[in-house]
């Protein structure tokens, strides 16, 4: 069993796991840590694309990102995140997810986990913020818990707080074909975690644009009130990367946001997102 250290105010990290040689028992240890702490960091790895993908597959079936121009050339399930340009051309998706959201909440079967593998760490910045939606739900007044219990939020691809496609804090722009693939769907706002059953506030910022059966302005006010509550500093973990770090987070339990990095400081990560469908993970 690898040694784990707590991150603050939640999350856990281990400096002594090697994801190239992960046994089934070692994978079960990491999964237990992941579901108990919502963010798991495995420090200082040296992985090929195939090894990184094999680790992500342990958590669920990968879903390639709709933005297919930045898929890894050896593995379409890996999305390249980068602010590096070569001959003026981007080598990856820049500024992806620079607002609080949860991955694939705009899909009918959303993301179970996202894992990032940090390849180039900027000299300054480049952290990822996480906000704990289990704690945010627990802290709601009983009257609010009762109010949101039956409610379904309406989701589609985008960031409801920033719709300007030229903005660094909007959702990454899609082309016409990619937009045509994106559905409008609903998810519960007070959503039981699909593995642990614990309720969390689900995707109250990011892709939630309305609430079924509620006038738009009332729905928007309620979502904004919940988002302001859910993203308070006391629910946030700021994760700082070292080269080779693999971080994996629980999308049913968290919101997360990239932080804007000065483009003069190179930052590159590989990303795989796995869906909630597929076999339930081993938790015993
Ligand atoms: C993401 O939201 O997938 C990207 C997070 C990051 O780059 O820090």
Coordinates of C-alpha atoms and ligand atoms in Angstrom, one line a residue:
X1 CA 0.0 0.0 0.0
X2 CA 1.6 3.4 -1.0
X3 CA 2.0 6.1 1.6
X4 CA -0.6 8.9 1.3
X5 CA -0.4 12.5 2.5
X6 CA -3.4 14.8 2.9
X7 CA -3.9 17.8 0.7
X8 CA -5.7 20.8 2.2
X9 CA -8.6 21.1 2.8
X10 CA -9.3 17.8 1.0
X11 CA -7.6 15.4 -1.4
X12 CA -4.7 13.1 -1.0
X13 CA -1.3 12.5 -2.7
X14 CA 1.2 9.8 -2.9
X15 CA 4.9 10.1 -3.8
X16 CA 5.5 6.4 -4.1
X17 CA 3.3 4.7 -6.6
X18 CA 4.5 3.7 -10.1
X19 CA 1.6 3.8 -12.6
X20 CA 3.7 1.8 -15.1
X21 CA 3.5 -1.2 -12.9
X22 CA 0.1 -1.0 -11.3
X23 CA -1.3 -4.4 -10.0
X24 CA -5.0 -4.9 -9.5
X25 CA -4.5 -4.6 -5.7
X26 CA -2.5 -1.4 -6.2
X27 CA -5.3 0.0 -8.4
X28 CA -7.9 -0.9 -5.8
X29 CA -5.8 1.0 -3.2
X30 CA -5.7 4.1 -5.4
X31 CA -9.4 3.9 -6.2
X32 CA -10.3 3.7 -2.5
X33 CA -8.1 6.8 -1.9
X34 CA -9.8 8.5 -4.8
X35 CA -13.4 7.9 -3.7
X36 CA -12.5 8.8 0.0
X37 CA -10.7 12.1 -0.9
X38 CA -12.2 13.2 -4.3
X39 CA -8.7 14.3 -5.5
X40 CA -5.8 11.9 -5.8
X41 CA -2.4 13.0 -7.0
X42 CA 0.3 10.5 -7.9
X43 CA 3.5 12.4 -8.1
X44 CA 6.4 12.3 -10.5
X45 CA 5.4 9.7 -13.1
X46 CA 7.1 8.9 -16.4
X47 CA 4.4 7.5 -18.7
X48 CA 3.9 6.9 -22.4
X49 CA 0.5 7.8 -23.9
X50 CA -0.5 4.1 -23.7
X51 CA 0.5 3.8 -20.0
X52 CA -1.4 6.9 -19.1
X53 CA -4.5 5.7 -20.9
X54 CA -4.3 2.3 -19.3
X55 CA -4.3 3.9 -15.9
X56 CA -7.3 6.1 -16.8
X57 CA -9.2 3.0 -18.1
X58 CA -9.0 1.5 -14.6
X59 CA -11.6 4.1 -13.6
X60 CA -14.1 3.8 -16.4
X61 CA -14.5 4.0 -20.2
X62 CA -12.7 7.0 -21.8
X63 CA -14.8 9.5 -23.8
X64 CA -12.8 11.5 -26.3
X65 CA -13.4 15.2 -26.1
X66 CA -15.7 16.8 -28.8
X67 CA -12.8 19.1 -29.7
X68 CA -11.0 16.6 -31.9
X69 CA -8.4 18.9 -33.3
X70 CA -6.3 18.4 -30.1
X71 CA -6.5 14.7 -29.7
X72 CA -3.2 13.0 -29.0
X73 CA -1.8 11.6 -32.3
X74 CA -1.3 8.1 -30.7
X75 CA -4.5 8.0 -28.7
X76 CA -7.6 9.9 -29.5
X77 CA -8.9 9.4 -25.9
X78 CA -6.1 11.8 -24.7
X79 CA -6.8 15.5 -25.1
X80 CA -3.7 17.7 -25.3
X81 CA -3.9 20.8 -23.1
X82 CA -1.2 23.4 -23.9
X83 CA -0.4 27.0 -24.4
X84 CA 2.7 26.2 -26.5
X85 CA 2.7 27.3 -30.1
X86 CA 5.0 25.9 -32.8
X87 CA 5.4 28.1 -35.9
X88 CA 2.5 30.1 -34.6
X89 CA 0.2 27.0 -34.4
X90 CA -1.3 25.8 -31.1
X91 CA -0.1 22.4 -30.0
X92 CA -3.0 21.9 -27.6
X93 CA -6.2 23.4 -26.3
X94 CA -5.3 26.6 -24.5
X95 CA -7.2 27.9 -21.4
X96 CA -9.5 24.9 -21.3
X97 CA -12.0 25.0 -18.4
X98 CA -10.9 28.4 -16.9
X99 CA -14.2 28.7 -14.9
X100 CA -15.8 26.4 -12.3
X101 CA -17.5 23.5 -14.0
X102 CA -17.6 19.7 -13.9
X103 CA -16.6 17.6 -16.9
X104 CA -19.1 16.4 -19.4
X105 CA -22.1 17.6 -17.3
X106 CA -23.5 18.5 -20.7
X107 CA -23.7 14.8 -21.6
X108 CA -26.5 12.4 -20.6
X109 CA -23.9 10.1 -19.0
X110 CA -21.4 12.5 -17.4
X111 CA -17.8 12.0 -16.4
X112 CA -16.8 9.9 -13.4
X113 CA -13.2 11.0 -13.3
X114 CA -10.8 13.2 -15.2
X115 CA -7.1 12.6 -15.0
X116 CA -4.4 15.1 -16.0
X117 CA -0.8 14.2 -16.6
X118 CA 1.5 17.2 -16.2
X119 CA 4.2 17.3 -18.9
X120 CA 5.4 20.9 -18.7
X121 CA 4.9 23.0 -15.6
X122 CA 5.0 26.8 -15.9
X123 CA 7.5 28.7 -13.8
X124 CA 4.5 30.8 -12.5
X125 CA 0.9 29.7 -12.0
X126 CA -0.8 26.8 -13.8
X127 CA -2.6 25.5 -10.7
X128 CA -6.0 23.8 -10.9
X129 CA -8.7 24.8 -8.3
X130 CA -11.2 22.2 -7.0
X131 CA -14.4 23.0 -5.0
X132 CA -15.9 20.3 -2.8
X133 CA -19.6 19.9 -3.7
X134 CA -20.2 17.3 -1.0
X135 CA -19.3 19.7 1.7
X136 CA -21.2 22.6 -0.1
X137 CA -24.3 20.4 -0.2
X138 CA -24.0 19.4 3.4
X139 CA -23.7 23.0 4.6
X140 CA -26.9 24.2 2.8
X141 CA -29.8 25.2 5.1
X142 CA -32.5 22.5 5.3
X143 CA -35.0 24.7 3.6
X144 CA -32.7 25.0 0.5
X145 CA -32.0 21.2 0.5
X146 CA -35.8 20.7 0.5
X147 CA -36.2 23.3 -2.3
X148 CA -33.7 21.8 -4.7
X149 CA -34.4 18.1 -4.0
X150 CA -36.9 17.7 -6.9
X151 CA -35.1 20.1 -9.3
X152 CA -33.5 19.2 -12.6
X153 CA -31.0 21.6 -14.1
X154 CA -31.0 22.0 -17.9
X155 CA -27.5 21.6 -19.3
X156 CA -25.7 22.2 -22.5
X157 CA -22.1 22.8 -23.6
X158 CA -20.9 26.2 -22.4
X159 CA -20.2 28.5 -19.5
X160 CA -23.4 30.3 -18.6
X161 CA -21.3 33.1 -17.0
X162 CA -19.3 33.9 -20.1
X163 CA -20.7 33.3 -23.6
X164 CA -18.1 35.4 -25.5
X165 CA -16.2 32.9 -27.5
X166 CA -13.2 35.2 -27.7
X167 CA -12.9 35.3 -23.9
X168 CA -10.3 33.2 -22.0
X169 CA -13.0 32.2 -19.4
X170 CA -15.6 31.0 -21.9
X171 CA -16.0 27.3 -22.7
X172 CA -13.5 26.4 -25.5
X173 CA -15.3 27.3 -28.8
X174 CA -16.7 24.5 -30.9
X175 CA -17.0 24.5 -34.7
X176 CA -20.4 24.0 -36.4
X177 CA -20.1 20.2 -36.7
X178 CA -19.0 19.9 -33.0
X179 CA -21.9 22.2 -31.9
X180 CA -24.4 20.0 -33.8
X181 CA -23.3 17.0 -31.7
X182 CA -24.1 18.6 -28.4
X183 CA -27.4 17.7 -26.7
X184 CA -29.6 19.6 -24.2
X185 CA -30.1 17.3 -21.2
X186 CA -31.0 17.5 -17.5
X187 CA -29.3 16.4 -14.3
X188 CA -30.5 16.6 -10.7
X189 CA -29.1 19.6 -8.8
X190 CA -28.9 17.6 -5.5
X191 CA -27.3 14.6 -7.1
X192 CA -26.5 11.3 -5.2
X193 CA -23.0 10.2 -6.0
X194 CA -23.2 7.3 -8.4
X195 CA -20.7 5.2 -6.4
X196 CA -21.0 6.3 -2.8
X197 CA -24.6 7.6 -2.8
X198 CA -23.6 10.8 -0.9
X199 CA -25.4 13.8 -2.2
X200 CA -23.5 16.7 -3.8
X201 CA -24.4 19.9 -5.5
X202 CA -24.0 19.0 -9.1
X203 CA -22.7 21.4 -11.8
X204 CA -24.4 24.5 -10.4
X205 CA -21.9 26.6 -12.5
X206 CA -20.6 25.9 -16.0
X207 CA -23.1 24.0 -18.2
X208 CA -26.3 24.6 -16.2
X209 CA -28.4 27.2 -18.0
X210 CA -31.9 26.7 -16.5
X211 CA -34.1 24.6 -14.3
X212 CA -36.9 22.4 -15.8
X213 CA -40.4 24.0 -15.2
X214 CA -39.0 27.2 -13.7
X215 CA -39.0 30.7 -15.4
X216 CA -35.5 31.5 -16.7
X217 CA -34.8 34.5 -14.5
X218 CA -35.9 32.6 -11.3
X219 CA -33.8 29.6 -12.4
X220 CA -30.8 31.7 -13.1
X221 CA -31.0 33.5 -9.8
X222 CA -31.2 30.1 -7.9
X223 CA -28.3 28.6 -9.9
X224 CA -26.2 31.8 -9.3
X225 CA -27.0 31.7 -5.5
X226 CA -26.0 28.0 -5.4
X227 CA -22.8 28.7 -7.4
X228 CA -21.8 31.5 -5.2
X229 CA -22.2 29.3 -2.2
X230 CA -20.5 26.3 -3.8
X231 CA -17.3 28.1 -4.9
X232 CA -16.5 29.8 -1.6
X233 CA -12.8 29.7 -0.7
X234 CA -13.5 27.4 2.2
X235 CA -14.5 24.6 -0.2
X236 CA -11.5 25.1 -2.4
X237 CA -8.3 23.1 -2.9
X238 CA -5.5 24.7 -5.0
X239 CA -3.5 22.0 -6.7
X240 CA 0.1 22.8 -7.6
X241 CA 1.7 20.6 -10.2
X242 CA 5.2 19.1 -10.4
X243 CA 6.5 17.6 -13.6
X244 CA 5.1 14.1 -14.2
X245 CA 2.3 14.5 -11.7
X246 CA -0.9 12.6 -12.4
X247 CA -4.0 14.0 -10.7
X248 CA -7.4 12.4 -10.9
X249 CA -10.6 14.0 -9.6
X250 CA -14.2 12.9 -8.9
X251 CA -16.5 14.9 -11.2
X252 CA -19.6 13.9 -9.3
X253 CA -18.2 15.4 -6.1
X254 CA -16.4 18.5 -7.3
X255 CA -16.3 21.6 -9.4
X256 CA -13.0 22.5 -10.8
X257 CA -11.4 25.4 -12.7
X258 CA -8.1 26.0 -14.5
X259 CA -6.4 29.2 -13.6
X260 CA -5.3 31.5 -16.4
X261 CA -1.5 31.2 -17.1
X262 CA 0.6 33.9 -18.7
X263 CA 1.2 32.5 -22.2
X264 CA 4.9 33.3 -21.8
X265 CA 5.1 30.4 -19.3
X266 CA 4.7 27.1 -21.1
X267 CA 2.1 24.7 -19.7
X268 CA 1.3 21.3 -21.2
X269 CA -0.8 18.4 -19.8
X270 CA -2.5 15.3 -21.2
X271 CA -6.1 14.7 -20.2
X272 CA -8.3 11.7 -20.2
X273 CA -11.9 11.8 -19.0
X274 CA -13.8 8.6 -18.2
X275 CA -17.6 8.2 -18.0
X276 CA -19.8 7.0 -15.2
X277 CA -21.0 4.1 -17.3
X278 CA -19.2 0.7 -17.2
X279 CA -18.5 -1.6 -14.3
X280 CA -18.8 -0.1 -10.8
X281 CA -15.4 0.4 -9.2
X282 CA -14.1 -1.8 -6.5
X283 CA -14.4 -0.1 -3.1
X284 CA -13.9 -2.8 -0.5
Ligands
LIG1 C1 -9.9 21.1 -17.3 O1 -10.8 21.7 -16.9 O2 -10.0 20.0 -17.9 C2 -8.5 21.7 -17.3 C3 -8.0 22.0 -15.9 C4 -6.6 22.6 -16.0 O3 -6.0 22.7 -17.1 O4 -6.1 23.1 -14.9

